[in-house]
Coordinates of C-alpha atoms in Angstrom, one line a residue:
Chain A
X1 CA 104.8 94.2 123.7
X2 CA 106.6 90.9 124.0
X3 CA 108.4 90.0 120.6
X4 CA 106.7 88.1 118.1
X5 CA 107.1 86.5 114.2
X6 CA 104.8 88.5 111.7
X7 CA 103.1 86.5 108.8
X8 CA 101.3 87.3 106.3
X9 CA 98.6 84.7 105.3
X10 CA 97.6 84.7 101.5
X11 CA 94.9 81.9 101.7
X12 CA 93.1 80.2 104.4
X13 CA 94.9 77.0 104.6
X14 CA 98.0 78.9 104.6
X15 CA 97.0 80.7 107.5
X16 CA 95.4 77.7 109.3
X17 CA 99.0 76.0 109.1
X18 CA 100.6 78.9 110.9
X19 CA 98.3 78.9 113.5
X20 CA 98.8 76.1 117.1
X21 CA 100.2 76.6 119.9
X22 CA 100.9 80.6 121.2
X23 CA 99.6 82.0 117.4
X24 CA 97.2 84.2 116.9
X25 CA 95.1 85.7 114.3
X26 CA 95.4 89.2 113.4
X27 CA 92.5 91.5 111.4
X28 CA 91.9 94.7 113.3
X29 CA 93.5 93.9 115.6
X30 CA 91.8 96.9 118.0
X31 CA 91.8 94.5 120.9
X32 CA 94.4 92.1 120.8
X33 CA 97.1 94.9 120.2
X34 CA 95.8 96.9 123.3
X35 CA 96.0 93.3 125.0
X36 CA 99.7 93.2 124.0
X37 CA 100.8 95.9 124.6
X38 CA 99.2 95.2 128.5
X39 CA 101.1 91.8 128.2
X40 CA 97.9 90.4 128.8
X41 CA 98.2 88.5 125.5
X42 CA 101.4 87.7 124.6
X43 CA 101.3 85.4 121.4
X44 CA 104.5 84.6 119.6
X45 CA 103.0 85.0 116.6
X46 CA 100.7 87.1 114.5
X47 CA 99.1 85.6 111.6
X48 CA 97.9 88.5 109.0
X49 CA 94.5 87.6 107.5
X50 CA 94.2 91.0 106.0
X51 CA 95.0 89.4 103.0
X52 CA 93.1 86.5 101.8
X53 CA 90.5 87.2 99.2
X54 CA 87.0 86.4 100.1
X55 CA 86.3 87.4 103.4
X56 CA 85.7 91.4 102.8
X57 CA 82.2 91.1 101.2
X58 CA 78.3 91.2 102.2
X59 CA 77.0 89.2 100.0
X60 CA 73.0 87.7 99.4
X61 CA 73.0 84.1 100.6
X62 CA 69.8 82.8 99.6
X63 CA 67.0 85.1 101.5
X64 CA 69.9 86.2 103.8
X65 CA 73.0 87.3 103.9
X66 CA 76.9 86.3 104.3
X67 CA 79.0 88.6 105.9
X68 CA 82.7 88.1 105.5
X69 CA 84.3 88.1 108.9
X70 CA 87.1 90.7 107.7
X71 CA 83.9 93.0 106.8
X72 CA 84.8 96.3 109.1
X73 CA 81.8 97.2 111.8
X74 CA 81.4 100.8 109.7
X75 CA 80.7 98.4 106.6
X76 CA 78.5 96.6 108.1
X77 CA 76.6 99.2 110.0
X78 CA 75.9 101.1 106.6
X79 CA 75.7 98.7 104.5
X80 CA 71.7 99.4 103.1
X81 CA 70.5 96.2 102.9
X82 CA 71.6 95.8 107.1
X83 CA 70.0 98.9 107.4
X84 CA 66.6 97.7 105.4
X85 CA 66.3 94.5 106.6
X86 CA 68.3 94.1 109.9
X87 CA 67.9 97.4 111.3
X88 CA 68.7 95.9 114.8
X89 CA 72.1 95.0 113.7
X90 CA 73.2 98.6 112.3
X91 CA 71.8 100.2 115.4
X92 CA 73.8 97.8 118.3
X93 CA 77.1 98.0 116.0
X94 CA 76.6 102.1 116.1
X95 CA 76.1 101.9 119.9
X96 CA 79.8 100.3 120.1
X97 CA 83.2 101.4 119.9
X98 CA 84.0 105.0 118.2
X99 CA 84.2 106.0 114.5
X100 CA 87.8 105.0 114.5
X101 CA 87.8 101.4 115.5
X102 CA 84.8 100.3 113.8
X103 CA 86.7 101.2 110.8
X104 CA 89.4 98.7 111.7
X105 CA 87.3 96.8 113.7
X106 CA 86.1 93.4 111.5
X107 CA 82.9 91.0 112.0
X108 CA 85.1 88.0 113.1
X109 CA 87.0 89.7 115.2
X110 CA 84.1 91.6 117.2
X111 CA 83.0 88.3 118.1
X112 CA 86.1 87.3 119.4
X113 CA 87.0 90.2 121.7
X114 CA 88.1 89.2 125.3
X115 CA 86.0 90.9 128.5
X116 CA 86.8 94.2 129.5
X117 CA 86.6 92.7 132.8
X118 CA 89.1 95.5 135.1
X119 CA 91.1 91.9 136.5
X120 CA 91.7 90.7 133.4
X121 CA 93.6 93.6 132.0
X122 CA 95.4 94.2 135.8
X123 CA 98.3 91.6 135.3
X124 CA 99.2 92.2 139.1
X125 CA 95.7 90.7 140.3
X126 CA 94.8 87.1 140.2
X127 CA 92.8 85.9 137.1
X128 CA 91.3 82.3 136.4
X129 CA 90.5 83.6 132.4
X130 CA 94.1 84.8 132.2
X131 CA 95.9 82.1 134.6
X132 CA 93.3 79.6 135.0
X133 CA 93.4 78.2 138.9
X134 CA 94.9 81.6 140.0
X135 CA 91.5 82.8 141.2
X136 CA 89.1 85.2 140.8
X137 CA 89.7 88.7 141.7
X138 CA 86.2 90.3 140.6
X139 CA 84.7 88.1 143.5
X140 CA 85.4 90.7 145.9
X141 CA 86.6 93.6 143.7
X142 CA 85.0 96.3 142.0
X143 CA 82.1 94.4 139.8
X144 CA 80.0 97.4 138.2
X145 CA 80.5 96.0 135.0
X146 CA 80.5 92.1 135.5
X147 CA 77.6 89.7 134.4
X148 CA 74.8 88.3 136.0
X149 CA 73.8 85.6 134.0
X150 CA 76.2 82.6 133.4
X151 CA 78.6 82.7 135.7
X152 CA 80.5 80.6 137.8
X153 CA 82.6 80.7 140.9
X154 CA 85.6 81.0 139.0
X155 CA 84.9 83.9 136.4
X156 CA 82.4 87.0 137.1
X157 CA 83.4 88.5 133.5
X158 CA 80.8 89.7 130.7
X159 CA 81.4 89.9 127.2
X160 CA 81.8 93.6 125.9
X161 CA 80.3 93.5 122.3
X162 CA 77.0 94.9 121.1
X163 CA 77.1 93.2 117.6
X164 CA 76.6 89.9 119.0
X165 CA 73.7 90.6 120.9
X166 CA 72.5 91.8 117.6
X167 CA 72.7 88.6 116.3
X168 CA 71.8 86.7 118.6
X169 CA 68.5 89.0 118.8
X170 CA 68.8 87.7 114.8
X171 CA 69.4 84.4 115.3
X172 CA 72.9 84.5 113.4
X173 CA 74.8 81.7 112.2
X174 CA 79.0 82.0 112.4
X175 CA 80.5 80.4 109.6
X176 CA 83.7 78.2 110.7
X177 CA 86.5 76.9 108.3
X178 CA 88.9 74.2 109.9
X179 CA 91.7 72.9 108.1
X180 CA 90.8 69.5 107.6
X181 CA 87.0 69.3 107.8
X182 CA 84.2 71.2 106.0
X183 CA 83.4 74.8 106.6
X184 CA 80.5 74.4 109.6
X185 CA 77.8 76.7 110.8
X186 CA 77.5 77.6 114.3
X187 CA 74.7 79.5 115.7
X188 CA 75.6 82.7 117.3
X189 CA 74.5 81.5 120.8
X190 CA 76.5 78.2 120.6
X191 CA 79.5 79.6 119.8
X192 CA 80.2 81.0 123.0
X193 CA 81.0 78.2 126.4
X194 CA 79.9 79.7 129.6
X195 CA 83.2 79.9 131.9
X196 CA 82.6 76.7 133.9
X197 CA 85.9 76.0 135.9
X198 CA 88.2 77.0 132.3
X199 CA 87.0 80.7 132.2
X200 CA 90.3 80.9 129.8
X201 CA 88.1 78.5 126.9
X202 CA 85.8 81.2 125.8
X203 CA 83.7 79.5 122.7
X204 CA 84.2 76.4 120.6
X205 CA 86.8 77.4 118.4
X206 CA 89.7 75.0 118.2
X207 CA 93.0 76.8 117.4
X208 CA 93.6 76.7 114.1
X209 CA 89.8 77.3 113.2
X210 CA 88.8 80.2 111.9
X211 CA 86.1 82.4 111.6
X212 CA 85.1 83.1 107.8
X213 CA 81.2 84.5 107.9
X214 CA 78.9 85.3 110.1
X215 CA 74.9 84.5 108.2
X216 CA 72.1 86.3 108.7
X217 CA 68.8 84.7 108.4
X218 CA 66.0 85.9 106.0
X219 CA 64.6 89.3 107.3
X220 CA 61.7 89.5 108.8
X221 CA 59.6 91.9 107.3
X222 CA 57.7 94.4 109.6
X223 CA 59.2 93.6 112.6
X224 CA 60.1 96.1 114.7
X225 CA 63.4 96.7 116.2
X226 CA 65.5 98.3 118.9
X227 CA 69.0 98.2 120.2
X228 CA 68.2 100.0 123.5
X229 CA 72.1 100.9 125.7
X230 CA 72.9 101.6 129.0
X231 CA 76.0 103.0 129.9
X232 CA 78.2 105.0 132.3
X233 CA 78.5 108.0 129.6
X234 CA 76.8 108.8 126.7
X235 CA 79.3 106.9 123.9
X236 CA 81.7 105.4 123.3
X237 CA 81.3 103.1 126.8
X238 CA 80.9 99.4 127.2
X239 CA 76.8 98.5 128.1
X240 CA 75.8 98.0 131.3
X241 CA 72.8 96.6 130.5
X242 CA 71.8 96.6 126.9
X243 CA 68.7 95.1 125.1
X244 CA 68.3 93.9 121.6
X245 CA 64.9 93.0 120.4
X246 CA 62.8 92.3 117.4
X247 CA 58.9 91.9 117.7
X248 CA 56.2 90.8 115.7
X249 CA 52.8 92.0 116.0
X250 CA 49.6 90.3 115.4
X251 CA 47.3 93.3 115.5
X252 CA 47.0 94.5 118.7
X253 CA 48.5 91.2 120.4
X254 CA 52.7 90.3 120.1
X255 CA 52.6 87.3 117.8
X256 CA 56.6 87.0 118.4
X257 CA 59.5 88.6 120.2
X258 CA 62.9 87.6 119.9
X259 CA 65.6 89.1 122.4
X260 CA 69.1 88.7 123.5
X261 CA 70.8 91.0 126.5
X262 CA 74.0 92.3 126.5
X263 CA 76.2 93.6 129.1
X264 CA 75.1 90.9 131.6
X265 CA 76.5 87.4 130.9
X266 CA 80.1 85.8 129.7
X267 CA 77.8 85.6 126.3
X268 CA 75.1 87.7 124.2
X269 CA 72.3 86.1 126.8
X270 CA 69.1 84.6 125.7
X271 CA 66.4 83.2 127.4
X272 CA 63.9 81.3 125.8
X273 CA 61.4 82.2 129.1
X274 CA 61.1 85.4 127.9
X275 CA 59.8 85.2 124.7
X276 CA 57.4 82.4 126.0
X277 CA 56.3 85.1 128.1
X278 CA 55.4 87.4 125.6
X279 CA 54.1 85.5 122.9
X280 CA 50.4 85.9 122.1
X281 CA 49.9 88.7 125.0
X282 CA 48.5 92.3 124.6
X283 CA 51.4 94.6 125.4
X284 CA 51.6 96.0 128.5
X285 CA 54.2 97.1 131.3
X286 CA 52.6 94.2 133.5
X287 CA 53.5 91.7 130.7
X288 CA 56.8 93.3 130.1
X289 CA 57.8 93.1 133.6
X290 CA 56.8 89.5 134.4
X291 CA 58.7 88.8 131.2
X292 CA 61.7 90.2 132.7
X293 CA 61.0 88.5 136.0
X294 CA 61.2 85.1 134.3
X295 CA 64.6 86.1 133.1
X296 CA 65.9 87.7 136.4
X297 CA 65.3 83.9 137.8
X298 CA 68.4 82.9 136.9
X299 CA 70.4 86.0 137.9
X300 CA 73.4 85.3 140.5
X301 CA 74.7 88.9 142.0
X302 CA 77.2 90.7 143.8
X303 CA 76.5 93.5 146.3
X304 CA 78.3 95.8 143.3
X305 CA 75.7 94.3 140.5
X306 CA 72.7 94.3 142.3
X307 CA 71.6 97.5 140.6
X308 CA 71.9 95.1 137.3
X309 CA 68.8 93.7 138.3
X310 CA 66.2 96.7 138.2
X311 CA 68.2 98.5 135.0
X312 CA 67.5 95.0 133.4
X313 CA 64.2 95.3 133.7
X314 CA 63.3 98.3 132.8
X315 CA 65.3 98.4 129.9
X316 CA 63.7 95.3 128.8
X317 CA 60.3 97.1 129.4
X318 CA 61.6 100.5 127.8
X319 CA 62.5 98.4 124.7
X320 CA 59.6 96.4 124.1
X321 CA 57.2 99.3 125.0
X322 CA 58.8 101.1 122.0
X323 CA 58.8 97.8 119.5
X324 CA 55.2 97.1 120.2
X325 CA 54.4 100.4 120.1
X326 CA 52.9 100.8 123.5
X327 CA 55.5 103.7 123.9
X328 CA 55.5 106.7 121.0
X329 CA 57.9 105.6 118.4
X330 CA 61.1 106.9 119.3
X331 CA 63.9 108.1 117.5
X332 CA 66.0 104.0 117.1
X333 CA 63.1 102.0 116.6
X334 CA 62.9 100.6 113.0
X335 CA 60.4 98.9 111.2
X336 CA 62.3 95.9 109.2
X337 CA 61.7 95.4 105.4
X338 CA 62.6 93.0 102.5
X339 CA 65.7 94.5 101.0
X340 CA 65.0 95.5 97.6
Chain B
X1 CA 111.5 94.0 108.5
X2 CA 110.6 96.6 105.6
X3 CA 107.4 98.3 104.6
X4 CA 106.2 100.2 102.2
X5 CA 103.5 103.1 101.7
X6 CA 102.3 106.5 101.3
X7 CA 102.5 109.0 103.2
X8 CA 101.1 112.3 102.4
X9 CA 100.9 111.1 98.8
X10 CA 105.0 110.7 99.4
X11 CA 106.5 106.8 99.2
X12 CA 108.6 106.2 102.0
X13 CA 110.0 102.7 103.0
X14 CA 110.6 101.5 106.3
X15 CA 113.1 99.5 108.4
X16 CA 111.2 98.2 111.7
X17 CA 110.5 95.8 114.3
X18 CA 108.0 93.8 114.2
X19 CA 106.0 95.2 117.1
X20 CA 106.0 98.7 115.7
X21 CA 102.8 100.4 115.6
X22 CA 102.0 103.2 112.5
X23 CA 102.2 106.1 115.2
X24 CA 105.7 105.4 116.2
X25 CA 107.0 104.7 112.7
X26 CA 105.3 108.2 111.5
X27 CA 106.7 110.1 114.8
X28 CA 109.6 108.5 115.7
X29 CA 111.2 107.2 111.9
X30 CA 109.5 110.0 109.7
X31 CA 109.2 112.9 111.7
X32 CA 105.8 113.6 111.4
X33 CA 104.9 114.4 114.8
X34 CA 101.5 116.2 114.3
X35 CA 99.9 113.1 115.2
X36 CA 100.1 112.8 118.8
X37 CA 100.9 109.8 120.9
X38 CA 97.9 110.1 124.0
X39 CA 97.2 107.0 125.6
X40 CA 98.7 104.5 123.1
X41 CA 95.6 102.2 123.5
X42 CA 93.0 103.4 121.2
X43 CA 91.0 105.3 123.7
X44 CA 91.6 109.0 123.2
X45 CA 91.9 109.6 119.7
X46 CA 94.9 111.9 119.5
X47 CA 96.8 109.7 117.3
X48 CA 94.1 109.6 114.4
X49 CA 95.2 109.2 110.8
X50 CA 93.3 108.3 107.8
X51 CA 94.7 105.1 106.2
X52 CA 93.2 104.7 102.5
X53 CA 90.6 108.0 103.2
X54 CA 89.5 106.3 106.3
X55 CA 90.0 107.2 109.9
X56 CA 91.8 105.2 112.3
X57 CA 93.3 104.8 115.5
X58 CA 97.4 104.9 114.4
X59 CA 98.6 103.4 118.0
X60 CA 96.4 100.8 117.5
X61 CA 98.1 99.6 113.7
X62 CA 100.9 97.6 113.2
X63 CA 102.5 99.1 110.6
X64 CA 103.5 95.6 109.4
X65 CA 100.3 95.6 108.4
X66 CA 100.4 98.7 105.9
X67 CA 102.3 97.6 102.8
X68 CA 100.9 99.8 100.1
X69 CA 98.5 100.9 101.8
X70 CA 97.9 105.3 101.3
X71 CA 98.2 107.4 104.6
X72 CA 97.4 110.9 105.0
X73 CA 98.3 113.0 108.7
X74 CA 97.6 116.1 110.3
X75 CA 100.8 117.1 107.9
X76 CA 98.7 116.5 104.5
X77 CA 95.2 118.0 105.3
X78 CA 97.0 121.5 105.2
X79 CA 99.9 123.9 105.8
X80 CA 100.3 127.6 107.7
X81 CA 99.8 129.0 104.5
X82 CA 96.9 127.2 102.9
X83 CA 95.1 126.0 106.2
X84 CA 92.5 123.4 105.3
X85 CA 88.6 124.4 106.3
X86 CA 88.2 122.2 109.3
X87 CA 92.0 124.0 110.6
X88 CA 90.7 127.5 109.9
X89 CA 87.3 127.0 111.5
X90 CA 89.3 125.6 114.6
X91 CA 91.1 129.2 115.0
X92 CA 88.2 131.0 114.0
X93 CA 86.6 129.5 116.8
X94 CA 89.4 128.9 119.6
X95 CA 88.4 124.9 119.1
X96 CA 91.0 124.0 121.4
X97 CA 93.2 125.1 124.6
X98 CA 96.1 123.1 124.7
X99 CA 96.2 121.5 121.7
X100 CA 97.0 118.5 122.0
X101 CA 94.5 116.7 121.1
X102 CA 93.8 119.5 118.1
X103 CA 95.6 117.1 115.3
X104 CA 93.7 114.3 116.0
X105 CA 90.3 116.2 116.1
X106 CA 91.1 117.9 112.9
X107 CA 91.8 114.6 111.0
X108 CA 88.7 112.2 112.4
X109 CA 86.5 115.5 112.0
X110 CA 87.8 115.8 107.9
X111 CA 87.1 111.8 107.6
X112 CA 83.5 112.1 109.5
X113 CA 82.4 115.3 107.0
X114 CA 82.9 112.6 104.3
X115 CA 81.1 110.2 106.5
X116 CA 78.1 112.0 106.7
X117 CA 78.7 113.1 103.0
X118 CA 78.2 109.0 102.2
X119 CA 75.1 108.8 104.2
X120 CA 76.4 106.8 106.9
X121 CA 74.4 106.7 110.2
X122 CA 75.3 107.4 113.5
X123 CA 73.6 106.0 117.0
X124 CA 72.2 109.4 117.2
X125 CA 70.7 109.5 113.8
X126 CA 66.9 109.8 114.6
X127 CA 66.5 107.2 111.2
X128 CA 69.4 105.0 109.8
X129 CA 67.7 105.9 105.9
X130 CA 68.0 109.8 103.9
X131 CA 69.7 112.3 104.9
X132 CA 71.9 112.4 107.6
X133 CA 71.8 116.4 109.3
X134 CA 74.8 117.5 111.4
X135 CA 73.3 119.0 114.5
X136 CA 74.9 119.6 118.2
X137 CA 74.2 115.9 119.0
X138 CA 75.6 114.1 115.3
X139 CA 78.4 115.6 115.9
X140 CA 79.3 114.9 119.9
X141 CA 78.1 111.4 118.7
X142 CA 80.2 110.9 115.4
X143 CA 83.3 112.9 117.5
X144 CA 83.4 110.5 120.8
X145 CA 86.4 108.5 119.9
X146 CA 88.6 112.3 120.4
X147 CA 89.0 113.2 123.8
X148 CA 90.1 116.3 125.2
X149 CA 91.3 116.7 128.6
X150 CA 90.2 120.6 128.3
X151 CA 87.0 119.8 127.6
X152 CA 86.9 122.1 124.7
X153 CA 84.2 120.0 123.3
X154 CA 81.4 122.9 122.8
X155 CA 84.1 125.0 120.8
X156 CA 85.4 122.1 119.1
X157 CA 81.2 121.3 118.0
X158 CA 81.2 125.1 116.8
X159 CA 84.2 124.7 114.3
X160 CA 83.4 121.5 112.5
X161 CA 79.7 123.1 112.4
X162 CA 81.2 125.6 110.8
X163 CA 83.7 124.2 108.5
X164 CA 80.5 121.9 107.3
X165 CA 78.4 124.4 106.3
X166 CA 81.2 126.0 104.2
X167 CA 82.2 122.8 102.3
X168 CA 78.1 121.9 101.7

């Protein structure tokens, strides 16, 4: 690890005015020390938010509710209103990590991991998100993990977390404070940028904002939900493909599905075609799959992620033929309800 | 810089740089080598601790970050003479072969016995509401941040099976 000055923040403002040029937050801190200890990330300055009050509780927020961004991912995940209402989300954080980082791990800071892209963490290879103009060394490397969706010709890497696709799936809100402006919502999906030709600018954070909640959206009682994970082994591995989706049945017909892919794109990836597709139909695999055609549209892959292709789609299919219940409920599939 | 906290319900203070991590400061500064330093980067579990009751990943803590905060090691859970349950069901049932990785299992498999104890669920849990039973699967599921390069893994299953059914 390069060297760095320690600081302990005791309020927000205090911490914003630490932050600028070569500062970073700390929380966890799972990722970013294992980045500096790689030199990878090598900030010159490490602002504590450990401390500030306020950010460690789930609280009700009108028919939702506000997570505090320092609220660890074993929290969350039991936390039995999430598991009443949001099913979705305990399940996806559960798929993540191991028992010992999610207890470190916080809500903010599982949002802001970096790519476990292999040429992003090799500081002998070229890397446009680490060096930006260096080139990309995924373009002809070993890509089983990169995304499909989203990219550009200058950065192949997907974002690792399975929260987010939760709440994307959940239409989440991220709660921003900056120094000298009002606290400001973001929706989950805006707060990523796709990597363009600055793969290094990874959402619309300026430096010295920071993340303070992420909101969750009234439940939406009766929907069904699955967090469905592909992945090299059987935990504790980064998805290949993974699915998050919530449906809404109308009888026998889907009255509303709403979806976001992980595993796949520099972002949780949504795609309004998808639920378009679904909306109003009678379940079937035929459905399912053109669905999942409509999606695979925009797909741009390597020889090494072509496979991504076919285990998108039937994942897709495999999750929405358990949340409509074309499939026998399986064991993962919740039924969300109005927390009492 | 200095830091203070508990360790095995003893106060210790420390003098350290900045970029030390908790596993070096509790190998290197107070001896307590029990917890293991595998591959310093979070993935293999060797260097688990409980910090506050809960189980963490010491290589991947600054210990600048600990001030008053409670730790308890491999060191606190038990001694040769008054082994704790998890560290007599691991010799009863050979849950290891070369033991390096034993510390670490023994101290995320006492945390994840209180786990289950709380209710929490697992991705393996068939329903995320009751109940949570401890079968083959729970507990390859709730144990897959400890590696073992023996692959003691079905052995290692048998003795926290076993040291669960004598503390329930």
């Amino acid at each position: 690890m390069r060297e760095f000055d320690y600081t302990r923040a005791e309020t927000l403002s205090g911490a914003a005015g630490q932050l600028g040029e070569n500062a970073s937050i700390i929380a966890g801190g799972t990722n970013l020390l294992d980045l500096m200890k790689i030199q990878v990330m090598t900030p010159s300055r490490l602002v504590d938010i450990t401390r500030i009050d306020g950010l460690r509780d789930v609280s009700e927020d009108g028919e939702g509710l506000r997570i505090g961004a320092l609220v660890t991912n074993s929290e969350l995940a039991a936390d039995p209103r999430v598991r009443e209402g949001w099913p979705l989300l305990s399940r996806a954080i559960l798929a993540g990590a191991s028992g010992q980082i999610r207890n470190k791990a916080t809500t903010g800071g599982n949002l802001l991991q970096r790519t476990r892209c292999p040429y992003f963490y090799d500081t002998a290879m070229p890397c446009n998100k680490r060096n930006p103009g260096e080139g990309c060394s995924a373009k002809e490397g070993d890509g089983r993990m990169l995304a499909i969706f989203g990219t550009s010709e200058h950065c192949l890497a997907a974002h690792p977390s399975d929260m987010a696709v939760a709440l994307a799936a959940l239409r989440a809100e991220v709660e921003i404070c900056a120094p000298h402006g009002d606290a400001r919502r973001v929706p989950i999906s805006e707060l990523y940028k796709l990597p363009g030709d600055r793969p290094d600018i990874e959402t619309v954070l300026a430096p010295d904002d920071i993340i303070t909640a992420v909101h969750l959206p009234a439940p939406q009682a009766d929907t069904r939900q699955v967090y469905k994970k592909v992945r090299d082994r059987a935990s504790y591995a980064f998805a290949l493909v993974s699915v998050g989706v919530a449906v809404a049945m109308d009888g026998d017909r889907i009255a509303s599905v709403s979806c976001a892919i992980g595993g796949v794109a520099p972002k949780p990836w949504t795609d309004p075609e998808i639920e378009k597709a679904l909306a109003g139909q009678t379940p079937s695999d035929e459905v399912f799959g053109q669905a999942a055609d409509k999606a695979l549209t925009q797909a741009r892959c390597q020889p090494d992620t072509e496979f991504k292709k076919p285990l998108l789609r039937r994942t897709l299919i495999a999750a929405l033929r358990e949340a409509t219940g074309l499939a026998a409920s399986a064991p993962g599939v919740e039924t969300a309800r109005i927390p009492a | 810089m200095r830091t203070r906290f508990t360790v095995n319900g003893e106060p210790r203070e420390v003098e350290h740089d900045t970029r030390a991590t908790l596993l070096d400061i509790l190998r290197d500064q107070l001896g307590l080598t029990g917890t293991k330093k595998g591959c310093d980067h979070g993935q293999c579990g060797a260097c688990t601790v409980l910090v506050n009751g809960k189980r963490v990943n010491s290589c991947l803590c600054l210990a600048a970050m600990h001030e008053d905060d409670e730790m308890t090691t491999i060191e606190g859970l038990g001694s040769p003479e008054a082994l704790s349950a998890l560290q007599k069901a691991f010799v009863s049932q050979d849950g290891y072969q070369c033991g390096f990785c034993t510390p670490g299992q023994i101290v995320s498999a006492t945390a994840m016995l209180e786990e289950l104890r709380a209710g929490d669920p697992s991705f393996a849990s068939a329903s995320l509401e009751g109940e949570m039973p401890l079968d083959d699967s729970e507990i390859a599921e709730r144990m897959s941040g400890n590696l073992c390069r023996c692959s003691a893994y079905p052995l290692i299953r048998e003795a926290i099976a076993m040291a669960a059914e004598v503390k329930s």
